[in-house]
């Protein structure tokens, strides 16, 4: 029975990922989850007490995996500049990935403090790595620089997700160039 329950829970999380990546947080409703999984709506409530609970579990499952992929790419880079470039590139390469879409949709939404704490912890590890790389590059305010850099990444993510006029590779190169050389290009 436990195995069956865990399969259904997995199916619900997968349906939640799809809904989030297709329509953002508004699309994630219990009726939609029930419809996607073929479960009765009452069954969905047996697994999750609220939409926030679904989101929280997705964060717990997906965010650390996503963060690990970015941090692995950064560890492979030999230089601080290489780490910054990997940080930008890897985040943007994950844009088409449904898990990443879900994470983006989630981080933009109303989360309860428990979920926010877990995301902050996973995100904190990434931020610590980028702060260190920026400090090694000689930034006097590496924390501030890290926040601004993430702003560039977030803007690039949104631009790719919107299906902007530019090819995603063009957006990625522009973001990397801005991260490494500022607006002087």
C-alpha positions as YAML, in Angstrom:
chain: A
units: angstrom
residues:
- id: 1
  name: UNK
  ca: [0.00, 0.00, 0.00]
- id: 2
  name: UNK
  ca: [2.79, 2.39, 0.92]
- id: 3
  name: UNK
  ca: [4.38, 1.86, -2.50]
- id: 4
  name: UNK
  ca: [1.09, 2.63, -4.23]
- id: 5
  name: UNK
  ca: [0.71, 5.80, -2.15]
- id: 6
  name: UNK
  ca: [4.20, 6.93, -3.01]
- id: 7
  name: UNK
  ca: [3.51, 6.32, -6.72]
- id: 8
  name: UNK
  ca: [0.35, 8.42, -6.52]
- id: 9
  name: UNK
  ca: [2.22, 11.14, -4.64]
- id: 10
  name: UNK
  ca: [4.88, 11.08, -7.38]
- id: 11
  name: UNK
  ca: [2.18, 11.32, -10.06]
- id: 12
  name: UNK
  ca: [0.62, 14.30, -8.27]
- id: 13
  name: UNK
  ca: [4.00, 16.08, -8.05]
- id: 14
  name: UNK
  ca: [4.62, 15.41, -11.71]
- id: 15
  name: UNK
  ca: [1.20, 16.78, -12.63]
- id: 16
  name: UNK
  ca: [1.93, 19.83, -10.45]
- id: 17
  name: UNK
  ca: [5.21, 20.40, -12.34]
- id: 18
  name: UNK
  ca: [3.40, 20.30, -15.66]
- id: 19
  name: UNK
  ca: [0.64, 22.63, -14.51]
- id: 20
  name: UNK
  ca: [3.16, 25.12, -13.12]
- id: 21
  name: UNK
  ca: [5.30, 25.05, -16.23]
- id: 22
  name: UNK
  ca: [2.27, 25.49, -18.47]
- id: 23
  name: UNK
  ca: [0.32, 28.13, -16.59]
- id: 24
  name: UNK
  ca: [2.24, 29.30, -13.54]
- id: 25
  name: UNK
  ca: [0.87, 29.16, -10.02]
- id: 26
  name: UNK
  ca: [-2.70, 30.02, -11.02]
- id: 27
  name: UNK
  ca: [-2.87, 26.78, -13.01]
- id: 28
  name: UNK
  ca: [-2.02, 24.68, -9.97]
- id: 29
  name: UNK
  ca: [-5.43, 23.83, -8.50]
- id: 30
  name: UNK
  ca: [-6.74, 20.71, -6.83]
- id: 31
  name: UNK
  ca: [-9.40, 20.14, -9.54]
- id: 32
  name: UNK
  ca: [-6.66, 20.36, -12.19]
- id: 33
  name: UNK
  ca: [-4.43, 17.95, -10.23]
- id: 34
  name: UNK
  ca: [-7.35, 15.53, -9.88]
- id: 35
  name: UNK
  ca: [-8.09, 15.75, -13.60]
- id: 36
  name: UNK
  ca: [-4.43, 15.23, -14.62]
- id: 37
  name: UNK
  ca: [-3.91, 12.22, -12.39]
- id: 38
  name: UNK
  ca: [-7.36, 10.65, -12.69]
- id: 39
  name: UNK
  ca: [-7.71, 10.75, -8.90]
- id: 40
  name: UNK
  ca: [-10.82, 11.99, -7.14]
- id: 41
  name: UNK
  ca: [-10.45, 15.49, -5.76]
- id: 42
  name: UNK
  ca: [-11.00, 14.09, -2.26]
- id: 43
  name: UNK
  ca: [-7.97, 11.81, -2.83]
- id: 44
  name: UNK
  ca: [-5.80, 14.79, -3.70]
- id: 45
  name: UNK
  ca: [-6.64, 16.24, -0.27]
- id: 46
  name: UNK
  ca: [-5.49, 12.99, 1.36]
- id: 47
  name: UNK
  ca: [-2.00, 13.68, 0.05]
- id: 48
  name: UNK
  ca: [-1.80, 17.46, 0.36]
- id: 49
  name: UNK
  ca: [-3.72, 19.74, 2.71]
- id: 50
  name: UNK
  ca: [-3.29, 22.81, 0.48]
- id: 51
  name: UNK
  ca: [-1.76, 24.19, -2.69]
- id: 52
  name: UNK
  ca: [1.06, 25.58, -0.58]
- id: 53
  name: UNK
  ca: [1.79, 22.05, 0.65]
- id: 54
  name: UNK
  ca: [2.14, 20.83, -2.96]
- id: 55
  name: UNK
  ca: [4.45, 23.72, -3.73]
- id: 56
  name: UNK
  ca: [6.49, 23.12, -0.58]
- id: 57
  name: UNK
  ca: [7.05, 19.47, -1.43]
- id: 58
  name: UNK
  ca: [8.02, 20.34, -5.01]
- id: 59
  name: UNK
  ca: [10.57, 22.79, -3.63]
- id: 60
  name: UNK
  ca: [11.97, 20.20, -1.28]
- id: 61
  name: UNK
  ca: [12.30, 17.66, -4.09]
- id: 62
  name: UNK
  ca: [13.29, 19.80, -7.08]
- id: 63
  name: UNK
  ca: [15.13, 22.84, -5.85]
- id: 64
  name: UNK
  ca: [18.10, 21.01, -4.29]
- id: 65
  name: UNK
  ca: [18.50, 18.92, -7.47]
- id: 66
  name: UNK
  ca: [18.48, 22.05, -9.59]
- id: 67
  name: UNK
  ca: [20.87, 23.86, -7.23]
- id: 68
  name: UNK
  ca: [23.20, 20.84, -7.26]
- id: 69
  name: UNK
  ca: [23.38, 20.95, -11.06]
- id: 70
  name: UNK
  ca: [24.39, 24.61, -10.95]
- id: 71
  name: UNK
  ca: [26.93, 24.06, -8.18]
- id: 72
  name: UNK
  ca: [28.46, 21.05, -10.01]
- id: 73
  name: UNK
  ca: [28.92, 23.19, -13.12]
- id: 74
  name: UNK
  ca: [30.58, 25.88, -10.98]
- id: 75
  name: UNK
  ca: [32.91, 23.39, -9.28]
- id: 76
  name: UNK
  ca: [34.10, 22.18, -12.70]
- id: 77
  name: UNK
  ca: [35.24, 25.70, -13.60]
- id: 78
  name: UNK
  ca: [38.85, 26.43, -12.75]
- id: 79
  name: UNK
  ca: [38.75, 30.21, -12.38]
- id: 80
  name: UNK
  ca: [36.46, 32.65, -10.52]
- id: 81
  name: UNK
  ca: [35.39, 34.05, -13.93]
- id: 82
  name: UNK
  ca: [34.66, 30.51, -15.07]
- id: 83
  name: UNK
  ca: [32.53, 29.95, -11.98]
- id: 84
  name: UNK
  ca: [30.51, 33.12, -12.67]
- id: 85
  name: UNK
  ca: [30.04, 32.06, -16.28]
- id: 86
  name: UNK
  ca: [28.96, 28.54, -15.23]
- id: 87
  name: UNK
  ca: [26.52, 30.04, -12.70]
- id: 88
  name: UNK
  ca: [24.82, 32.06, -15.43]
- id: 89
  name: UNK
  ca: [24.99, 29.45, -18.19]
- id: 90
  name: UNK
  ca: [23.78, 26.53, -16.12]
- id: 91
  name: UNK
  ca: [20.77, 28.41, -14.77]
- id: 92
  name: UNK
  ca: [19.80, 29.49, -18.28]
- id: 93
  name: UNK
  ca: [20.37, 26.02, -19.74]
- id: 94
  name: UNK
  ca: [17.81, 24.67, -17.28]
- id: 95
  name: UNK
  ca: [15.07, 27.06, -18.42]
- id: 96
  name: UNK
  ca: [13.32, 24.55, -20.69]
- id: 97
  name: UNK
  ca: [13.41, 21.91, -17.95]
- id: 98
  name: UNK
  ca: [10.00, 21.44, -16.32]
- id: 99
  name: UNK
  ca: [11.53, 21.16, -12.87]
- id: 100
  name: UNK
  ca: [13.18, 24.52, -13.35]
- id: 101
  name: UNK
  ca: [9.99, 26.07, -14.70]
- id: 102
  name: UNK
  ca: [8.20, 24.86, -11.61]
- id: 103
  name: UNK
  ca: [10.90, 26.31, -9.39]
- id: 104
  name: UNK
  ca: [10.69, 29.66, -11.19]
- id: 105
  name: UNK
  ca: [6.90, 29.71, -10.96]
- id: 106
  name: UNK
  ca: [7.14, 28.80, -7.30]
- id: 107
  name: UNK
  ca: [9.74, 31.35, -6.32]
- id: 108
  name: UNK
  ca: [7.55, 34.03, -7.85]
- id: 109
  name: UNK
  ca: [4.54, 32.95, -5.80]
- id: 110
  name: UNK
  ca: [3.20, 33.17, -2.31]
- id: 111
  name: UNK
  ca: [4.95, 30.54, -0.24]
- id: 112
  name: UNK
  ca: [4.59, 29.77, 3.40]
- id: 113
  name: UNK
  ca: [7.61, 30.38, 5.60]
- id: 114
  name: UNK
  ca: [8.57, 26.68, 5.80]
- id: 115
  name: UNK
  ca: [8.90, 26.37, 2.04]
- id: 116
  name: UNK
  ca: [10.66, 29.73, 1.77]
- id: 117
  name: UNK
  ca: [13.16, 28.60, 4.40]
- id: 118
  name: UNK
  ca: [13.97, 25.42, 2.47]
- id: 119
  name: UNK
  ca: [14.42, 27.31, -0.79]
- id: 120
  name: UNK
  ca: [16.55, 29.89, 0.96]
- id: 121
  name: UNK
  ca: [18.80, 27.14, 2.31]
- id: 122
  name: UNK
  ca: [19.30, 25.54, -1.11]
- id: 123
  name: UNK
  ca: [19.68, 28.94, -2.73]
- id: 124
  name: UNK
  ca: [21.99, 30.07, 0.06]
- id: 125
  name: UNK
  ca: [24.56, 27.46, -0.93]
- id: 126
  name: UNK
  ca: [24.58, 28.74, -4.51]
- id: 127
  name: UNK
  ca: [24.76, 32.36, -3.42]
- id: 128
  name: UNK
  ca: [27.67, 31.56, -1.09]
- id: 129
  name: UNK
  ca: [29.57, 30.02, -4.02]
- id: 130
  name: UNK
  ca: [28.96, 32.98, -6.30]
- id: 131
  name: UNK
  ca: [29.81, 35.49, -3.56]
- id: 132
  name: UNK
  ca: [33.14, 33.72, -3.07]
- id: 133
  name: UNK
  ca: [33.90, 33.76, -6.81]
- id: 134
  name: UNK
  ca: [33.03, 37.48, -7.03]
- id: 135
  name: UNK
  ca: [35.22, 38.24, -4.02]
- id: 136
  name: UNK
  ca: [38.07, 36.32, -5.71]
- id: 137
  name: UNK
  ca: [37.55, 38.54, -8.77]
- id: 138
  name: UNK
  ca: [38.19, 41.57, -6.57]
- id: 139
  name: UNK
  ca: [34.63, 42.82, -5.97]
- id: 140
  name: UNK
  ca: [34.57, 45.02, -2.88]
- id: 141
  name: UNK
  ca: [30.83, 44.30, -2.35]
- id: 142
  name: UNK
  ca: [30.55, 40.66, -3.45]
- id: 143
  name: UNK
  ca: [27.15, 40.08, -1.76]
- id: 144
  name: UNK
  ca: [25.61, 43.06, -3.52]
- id: 145
  name: UNK
  ca: [27.26, 42.03, -6.80]
- id: 146
  name: UNK
  ca: [25.80, 38.50, -6.35]
- id: 147
  name: UNK
  ca: [22.28, 39.89, -5.92]
- id: 148
  name: UNK
  ca: [22.61, 42.09, -8.99]
- id: 149
  name: UNK
  ca: [24.05, 39.19, -10.97]
- id: 150
  name: UNK
  ca: [21.07, 37.04, -10.01]
- id: 151
  name: UNK
  ca: [18.84, 39.88, -11.22]
- id: 152
  name: UNK
  ca: [20.50, 39.63, -14.64]
- id: 153
  name: UNK
  ca: [19.98, 35.85, -14.64]
- id: 154
  name: UNK
  ca: [16.31, 36.21, -13.59]
- id: 155
  name: UNK
  ca: [15.70, 38.78, -16.35]
- id: 156
  name: UNK
  ca: [17.31, 36.44, -18.90]
- id: 157
  name: UNK
  ca: [15.22, 33.50, -17.63]
- id: 158
  name: UNK
  ca: [12.03, 35.54, -18.06]
- id: 159
  name: UNK
  ca: [13.08, 36.64, -21.54]
- id: 160
  name: UNK
  ca: [13.73, 33.05, -22.62]
- id: 161
  name: UNK
  ca: [10.47, 31.84, -21.05]
- id: 162
  name: UNK
  ca: [8.49, 34.53, -22.85]
- id: 163
  name: UNK
  ca: [9.82, 33.22, -26.13]
- id: 164
  name: UNK
  ca: [11.35, 36.62, -26.91]
- id: 165
  name: UNK
  ca: [12.47, 37.59, -30.40]
- id: 166
  name: UNK
  ca: [16.07, 36.55, -29.68]
- id: 167
  name: UNK
  ca: [17.18, 32.95, -29.70]
- id: 168
  name: UNK
  ca: [17.82, 31.59, -26.16]
- id: 169
  name: UNK
  ca: [21.52, 31.19, -27.03]
- id: 170
  name: UNK
  ca: [21.73, 34.92, -27.86]
- id: 171
  name: UNK
  ca: [20.10, 35.80, -24.53]
- id: 172
  name: UNK
  ca: [22.49, 33.44, -22.72]
- id: 173
  name: UNK
  ca: [25.58, 34.96, -24.35]
- id: 174
  name: UNK
  ca: [24.36, 38.49, -23.56]
- id: 175
  name: UNK
  ca: [23.79, 37.53, -19.90]
- id: 176
  name: UNK
  ca: [27.23, 35.91, -19.64]
- id: 177
  name: UNK
  ca: [28.85, 38.95, -21.25]
- id: 178
  name: UNK
  ca: [27.04, 41.29, -18.86]
- id: 179
  name: UNK
  ca: [28.00, 39.13, -15.88]
- id: 180
  name: UNK
  ca: [31.67, 39.16, -16.81]
- id: 181
  name: UNK
  ca: [32.12, 42.57, -18.43]
- id: 182
  name: UNK
  ca: [29.22, 44.71, -17.25]
- id: 183
  name: UNK
  ca: [27.38, 46.93, -19.68]
- id: 184
  name: UNK
  ca: [30.58, 47.80, -21.56]
- id: 185
  name: UNK
  ca: [30.13, 44.39, -23.26]
...
